[in-house]
Structures are given as C-alpha cells and as structure tokens.
Coordinates of C-alpha atoms and ligand atoms in Angstrom, one line a residue:
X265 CA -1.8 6.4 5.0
X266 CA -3.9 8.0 7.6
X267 CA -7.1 7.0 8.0
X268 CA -10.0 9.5 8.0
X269 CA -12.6 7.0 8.9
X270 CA -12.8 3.8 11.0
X271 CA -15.2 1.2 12.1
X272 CA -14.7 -1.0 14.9
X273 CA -16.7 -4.0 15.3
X274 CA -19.8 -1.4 14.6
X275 CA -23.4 -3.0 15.5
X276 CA -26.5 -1.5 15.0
X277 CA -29.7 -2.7 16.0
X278 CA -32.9 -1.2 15.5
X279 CA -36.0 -1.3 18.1
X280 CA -39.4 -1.0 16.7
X281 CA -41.8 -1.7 19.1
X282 CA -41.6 -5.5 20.5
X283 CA -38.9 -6.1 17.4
X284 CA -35.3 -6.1 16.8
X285 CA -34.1 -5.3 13.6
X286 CA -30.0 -6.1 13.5
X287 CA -29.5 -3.9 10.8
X288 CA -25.4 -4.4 11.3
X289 CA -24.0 -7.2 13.0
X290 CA -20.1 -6.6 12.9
X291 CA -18.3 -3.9 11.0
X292 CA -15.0 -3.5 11.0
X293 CA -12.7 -1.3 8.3
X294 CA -11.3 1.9 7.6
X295 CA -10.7 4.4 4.7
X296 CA -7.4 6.3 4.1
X297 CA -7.0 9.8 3.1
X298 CA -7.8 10.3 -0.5
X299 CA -9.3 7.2 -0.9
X300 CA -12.7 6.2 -2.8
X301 CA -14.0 3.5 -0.8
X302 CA -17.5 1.7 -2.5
X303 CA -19.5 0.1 -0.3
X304 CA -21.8 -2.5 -2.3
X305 CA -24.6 -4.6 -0.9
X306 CA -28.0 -5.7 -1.1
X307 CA -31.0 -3.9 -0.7
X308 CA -31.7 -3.7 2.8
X309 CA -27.9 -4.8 4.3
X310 CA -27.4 -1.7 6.4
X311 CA -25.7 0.4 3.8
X312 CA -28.0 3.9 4.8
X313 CA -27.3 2.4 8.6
X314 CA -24.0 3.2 7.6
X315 CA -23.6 6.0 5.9
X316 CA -25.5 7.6 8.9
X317 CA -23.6 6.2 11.7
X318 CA -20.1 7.6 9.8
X319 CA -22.3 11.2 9.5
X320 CA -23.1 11.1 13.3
X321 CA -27.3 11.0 12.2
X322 CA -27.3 7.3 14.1
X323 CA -25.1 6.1 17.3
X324 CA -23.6 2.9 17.2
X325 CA -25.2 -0.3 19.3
X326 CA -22.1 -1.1 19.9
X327 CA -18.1 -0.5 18.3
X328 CA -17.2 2.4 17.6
X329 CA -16.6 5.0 14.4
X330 CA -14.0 7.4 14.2
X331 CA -13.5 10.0 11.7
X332 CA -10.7 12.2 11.6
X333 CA -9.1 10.4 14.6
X334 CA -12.0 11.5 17.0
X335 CA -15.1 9.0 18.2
X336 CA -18.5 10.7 16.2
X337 CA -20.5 11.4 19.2
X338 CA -23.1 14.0 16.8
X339 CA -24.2 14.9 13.0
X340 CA -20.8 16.2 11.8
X341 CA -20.3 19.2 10.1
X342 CA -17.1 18.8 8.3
X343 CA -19.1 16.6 5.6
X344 CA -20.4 16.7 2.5
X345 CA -23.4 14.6 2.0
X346 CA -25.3 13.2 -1.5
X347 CA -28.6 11.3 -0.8
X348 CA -29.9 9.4 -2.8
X349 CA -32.8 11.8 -4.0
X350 CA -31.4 15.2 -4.9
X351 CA -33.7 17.5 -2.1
X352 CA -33.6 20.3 -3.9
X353 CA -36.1 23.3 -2.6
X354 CA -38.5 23.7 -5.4
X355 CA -38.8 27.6 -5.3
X356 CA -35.1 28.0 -5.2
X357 CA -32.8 28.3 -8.5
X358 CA -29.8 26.0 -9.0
X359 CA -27.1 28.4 -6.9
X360 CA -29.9 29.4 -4.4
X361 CA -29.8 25.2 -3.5
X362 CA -26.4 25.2 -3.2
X363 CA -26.2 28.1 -1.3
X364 CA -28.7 27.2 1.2
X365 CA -25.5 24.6 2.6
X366 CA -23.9 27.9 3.4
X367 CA -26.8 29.7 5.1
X368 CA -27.4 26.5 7.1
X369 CA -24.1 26.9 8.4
X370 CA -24.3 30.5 8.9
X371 CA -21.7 31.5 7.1
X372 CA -21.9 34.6 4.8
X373 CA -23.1 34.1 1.0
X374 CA -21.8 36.7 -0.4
X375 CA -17.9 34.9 0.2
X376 CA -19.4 31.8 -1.2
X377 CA -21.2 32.8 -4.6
X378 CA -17.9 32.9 -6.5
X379 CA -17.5 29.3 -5.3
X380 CA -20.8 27.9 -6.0
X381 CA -20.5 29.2 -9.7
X382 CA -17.5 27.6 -10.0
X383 CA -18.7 24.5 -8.7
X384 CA -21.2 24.3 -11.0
X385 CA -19.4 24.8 -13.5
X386 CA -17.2 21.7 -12.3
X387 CA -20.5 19.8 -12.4
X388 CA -21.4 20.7 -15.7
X389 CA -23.7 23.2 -15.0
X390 CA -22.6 26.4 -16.3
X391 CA -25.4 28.2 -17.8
X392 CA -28.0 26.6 -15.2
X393 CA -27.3 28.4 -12.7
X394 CA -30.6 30.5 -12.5
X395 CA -32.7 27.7 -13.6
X396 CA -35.3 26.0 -11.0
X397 CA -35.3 22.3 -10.0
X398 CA -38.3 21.4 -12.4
X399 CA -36.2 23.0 -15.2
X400 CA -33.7 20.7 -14.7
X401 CA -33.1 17.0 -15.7
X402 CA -32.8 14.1 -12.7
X403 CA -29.2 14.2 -13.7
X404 CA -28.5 18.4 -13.2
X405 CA -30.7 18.0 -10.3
X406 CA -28.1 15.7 -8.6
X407 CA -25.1 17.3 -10.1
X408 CA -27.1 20.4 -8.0
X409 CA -26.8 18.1 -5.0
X410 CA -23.4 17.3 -5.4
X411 CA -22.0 20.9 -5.7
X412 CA -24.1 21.5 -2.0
X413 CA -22.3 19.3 -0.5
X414 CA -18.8 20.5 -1.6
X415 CA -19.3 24.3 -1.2
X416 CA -18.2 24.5 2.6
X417 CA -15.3 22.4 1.0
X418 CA -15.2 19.3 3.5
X419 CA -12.6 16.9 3.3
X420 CA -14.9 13.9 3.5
X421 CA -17.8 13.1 1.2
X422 CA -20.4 10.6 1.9
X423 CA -22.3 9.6 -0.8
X424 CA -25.8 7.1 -0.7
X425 CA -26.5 5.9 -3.7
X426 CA -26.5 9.1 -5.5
X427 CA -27.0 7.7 -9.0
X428 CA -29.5 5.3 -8.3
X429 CA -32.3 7.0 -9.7
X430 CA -30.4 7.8 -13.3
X431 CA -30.7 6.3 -16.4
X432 CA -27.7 3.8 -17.0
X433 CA -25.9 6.2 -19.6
X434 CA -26.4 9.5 -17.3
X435 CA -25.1 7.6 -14.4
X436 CA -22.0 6.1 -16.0
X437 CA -21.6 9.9 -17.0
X438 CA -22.1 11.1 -13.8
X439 CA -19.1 8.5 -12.3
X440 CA -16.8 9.9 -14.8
X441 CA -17.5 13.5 -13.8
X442 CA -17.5 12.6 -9.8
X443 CA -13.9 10.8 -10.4
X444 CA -13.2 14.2 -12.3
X445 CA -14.3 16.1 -8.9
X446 CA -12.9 13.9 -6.7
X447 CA -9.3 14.3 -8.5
X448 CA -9.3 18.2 -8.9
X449 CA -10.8 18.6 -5.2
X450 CA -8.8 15.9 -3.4
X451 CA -11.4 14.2 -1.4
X452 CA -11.7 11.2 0.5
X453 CA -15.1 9.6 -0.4
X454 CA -17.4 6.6 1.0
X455 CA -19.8 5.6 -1.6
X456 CA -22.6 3.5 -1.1
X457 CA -24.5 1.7 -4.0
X458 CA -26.1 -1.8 -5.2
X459 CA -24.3 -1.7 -8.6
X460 CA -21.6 -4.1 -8.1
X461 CA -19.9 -2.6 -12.0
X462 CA -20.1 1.0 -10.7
X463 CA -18.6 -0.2 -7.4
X464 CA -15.3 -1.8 -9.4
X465 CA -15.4 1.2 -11.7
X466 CA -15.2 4.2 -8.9
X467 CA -13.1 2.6 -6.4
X468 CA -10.0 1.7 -4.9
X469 CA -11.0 -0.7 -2.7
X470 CA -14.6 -2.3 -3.1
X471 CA -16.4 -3.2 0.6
X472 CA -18.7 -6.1 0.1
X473 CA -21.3 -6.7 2.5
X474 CA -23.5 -9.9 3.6
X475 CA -27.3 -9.5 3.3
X476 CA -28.8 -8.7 6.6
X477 CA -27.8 -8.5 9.3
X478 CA -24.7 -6.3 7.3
X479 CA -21.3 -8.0 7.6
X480 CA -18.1 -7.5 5.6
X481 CA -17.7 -10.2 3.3
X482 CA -14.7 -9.5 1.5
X483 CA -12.8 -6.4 0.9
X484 CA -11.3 -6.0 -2.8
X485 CA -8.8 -3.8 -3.8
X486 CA -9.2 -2.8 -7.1
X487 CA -5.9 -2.7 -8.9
X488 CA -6.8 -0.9 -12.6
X489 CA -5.3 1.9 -13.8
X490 CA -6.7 6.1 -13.2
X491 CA -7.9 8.2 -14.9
X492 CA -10.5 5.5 -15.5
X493 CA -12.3 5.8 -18.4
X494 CA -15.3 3.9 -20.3
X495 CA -13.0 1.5 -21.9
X496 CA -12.5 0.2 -18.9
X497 CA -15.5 -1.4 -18.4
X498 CA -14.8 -3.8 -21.0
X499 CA -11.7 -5.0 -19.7
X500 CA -10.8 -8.9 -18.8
X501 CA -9.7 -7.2 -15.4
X502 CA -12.7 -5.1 -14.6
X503 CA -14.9 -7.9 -15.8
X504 CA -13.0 -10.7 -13.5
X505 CA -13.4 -8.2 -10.7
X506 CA -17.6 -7.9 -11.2
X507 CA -17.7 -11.4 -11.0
X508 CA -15.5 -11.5 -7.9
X509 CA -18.1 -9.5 -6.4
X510 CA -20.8 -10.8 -7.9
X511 CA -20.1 -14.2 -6.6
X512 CA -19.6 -13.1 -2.9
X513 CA -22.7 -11.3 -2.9
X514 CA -24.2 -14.8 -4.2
X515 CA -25.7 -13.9 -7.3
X516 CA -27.0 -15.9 -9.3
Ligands
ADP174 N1 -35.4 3.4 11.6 C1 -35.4 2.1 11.4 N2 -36.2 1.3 12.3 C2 -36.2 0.0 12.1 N3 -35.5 -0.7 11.2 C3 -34.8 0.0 10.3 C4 -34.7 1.4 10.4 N4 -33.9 1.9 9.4 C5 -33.5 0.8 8.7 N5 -34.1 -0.4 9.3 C6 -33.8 -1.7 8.8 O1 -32.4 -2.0 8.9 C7 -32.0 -2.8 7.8 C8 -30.9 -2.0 7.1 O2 -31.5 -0.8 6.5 P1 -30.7 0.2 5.5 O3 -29.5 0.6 6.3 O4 -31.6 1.2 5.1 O5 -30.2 -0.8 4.3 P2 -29.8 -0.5 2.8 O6 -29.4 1.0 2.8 O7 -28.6 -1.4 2.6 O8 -30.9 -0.8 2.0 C9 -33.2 -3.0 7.0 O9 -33.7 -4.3 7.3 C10 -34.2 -1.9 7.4 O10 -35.5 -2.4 7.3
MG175 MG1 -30.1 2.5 1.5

C-alpha cells in the first residue's frame, strides 16, 4: 500500500517567550491510501500540533512529514479539513458555506453547485440547503463543515476532533455517516479525537499517543469486520480493544 502520509521522527517544540513547550517529542508513522487512521490521546498531547504539521499550517522542529511522497514545506491545498468547531459564516446559507471552499480557491461556483447539493445530500442535508447556520443543529452545522471540505474533492481528509462538541448519540450518528462518506468517496482520513471507543470504532489502525510531550505509544490495528455498525460496539472484540487502549493511555 502506498503511503499518502508519513512522519519521521517529527518534533515540535513551541517558543513562548523565555519557555519551551515540547509539544511532540518523536513521531514516527505513516498512513496508506484509503486508510482511516485515529489518532487518540490526551488533552494537550500534540494531537492539533499534528494535524497542522500534516496540513502544512506548522513546520516541523525537527523530522520530517511527507504527504503524497513530497516533504510539506506550506498549507496544502489538496486537503480537506474538519475542525473541531464547524466555522460556519453566520450570514451565509448552508450551500453558500460550502461554497465559500470553492471561491477560496478560485475556482468557478457555478461548476460546483451541482456538487455541493449533492454533497449535502450525502451528509444528510437535503432540504437544508437554504437554511442559515443558527437554523441549524450543532450536528447539521458540522455535517455543513464536512461537505466544505470535500467539495474541491481532495484525496486526503484531516479531521480534529470533529465530533467533540456533539451529544453522545448525534456523534455516534455522525461516525456511521462519515464511514458511509468515506466508503462512497474513497478517502484516506487522519482523525484526531480523545474518545478512545470512537477511535476503535472508525479505524483501521488506532495511533496511541503518550501525554506530553506526544509520543507513539502503541499502534493498534483494529481487526473487526466493515461496514461497521452499532452492534459493534458491544462486541467482546471491540470492548477488549477499548481496554487495550485504555490501559496504554493509563486510565484509570
Ligand atoms: N502556539 C502555541 N504556543 C505554545 N504552546 C502551544 C501552542 N500550541 C499548542 N501548544 C502546547 O503544545 C501542547 C500540545 O498542544 P495541542 O497540539 O493543541 O494538543 P492536543 O490537541 O492534543 O490537545 C500543549 O501543551 C499546548 O499547550
Ligand atoms: Mg487539539
């Protein structure tokens, strides 16, 4: 399998003011094409640091990323990205935010609306489309967020904790639908969270990392079956697995 993203001995330390913050100490792995990689960790373990070192928003200390074969030397384009907090703009309705990806990048809307509807749609938005951002549930909001960052169609998608902010049923909705997208659209995706459950339940292989300063710990490959499906979660298997994690995190 090729990889699409790698990390080599990455270090990042931050400067502020007399202090250094070593917000990654050693980071070494990569993900494959069409993979969903989790990355789970605690608050504060360099996850973010990551995410925007892979996006080319941060430069390693030291290491090196490479995505698509190529050191990232700037903010990459070829990238869909989900924060953690939606960003919508306010005064725009549901297609005008995810158009605004495509007028960021210049490109003409008019070739783009056709997409954006239908993206929607796969978000589970049809019927939305003209509504504003307070009109619209934390859940919709993100699902708005989500179909941004997949209308220029990028291979890669880089996800920060999207569901953080969701109720526990919404969110476990919302994995089913992203595993849903990710199927149909073919993507390879890094996503970042503190659940260790939704961690076992998105991904192939599950990246643990050390509380600060960020280290891999352990990398699990998750062997259970796809399409996964809420059943799942109650599984010896899936269960065994959350305590893998949980243990190497060192909860207690
Ligand atoms: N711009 C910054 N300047 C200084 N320290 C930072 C900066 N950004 C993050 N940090 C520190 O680096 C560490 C890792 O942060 P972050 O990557 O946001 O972790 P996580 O996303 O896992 O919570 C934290 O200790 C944080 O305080
Ligand atoms: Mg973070």
């Amino acid at each position: 399998m090729a990889s699409v993203i790698q990390y080599d001995k990455v270090r990042k330390i931050y400067n502020s003011g007399d202090d250094e913050v070593v917000a990654l100490q050693e980071v070494s792995f990569s993900v494959g094409e069409g993979e969903f990689v989790t990355v789970v960790g605690r608050s504060g373990c360099g996850k973010t640091t990551l995410l925007k070192l892979t996006a080319g928003l941060l430069q390693p200390s030291g290491g090196a990323v490479q995505v698509a074969g190529a050191p990232v030397r700037g903010p990459l384009t070829n990238v869909g990205i989900v924060f953690q907090a939606p960003v919508l703009l306010a005064w725009r309705k549901a297609i005008d935010n995810v158009l605004l990806q495509v007028e960021a990048r210049k490109l003409r809307v008019e070739n783009y609306r056709k997409r954006a509807l239908e993206l929607l749609d796969l978000t589970g938005l049809k019927g939305f489309e003209e509504r504003y951002p307070s009109e619209l549930s934390g859940g919709m909001q993100q699902r708005v967020s989500i179909s941004r960052a997949l209308i220029h169609d990028p291979p890669l998608l880089l996800m920060d904790e999207p569901f953080g902010a969701l109720d526990a049923i919404t969110r476990d909705e919302m994995n089913l639908e992203l595993l849903r997208i990710w199927h149909e659209a073919k993507k390879t995706v890094l996503f970042i969270t503190h659940s260790i459950p939704e961690a076992v339940f998105l991904g192939d292989r599950v990246i643990v990392m050390t509380p600060r300063p960020g280290k891999v710990s352990e990398i699990v490959n998750i062997d259970l079956p796809r399409p996964r499906t809420t059943a799942l979660r109650d599984e010896p298997k899936f269960i065994s697995y959350v305590r893998q994690i949980r243990k190497s995190l060192g909860v207690r």
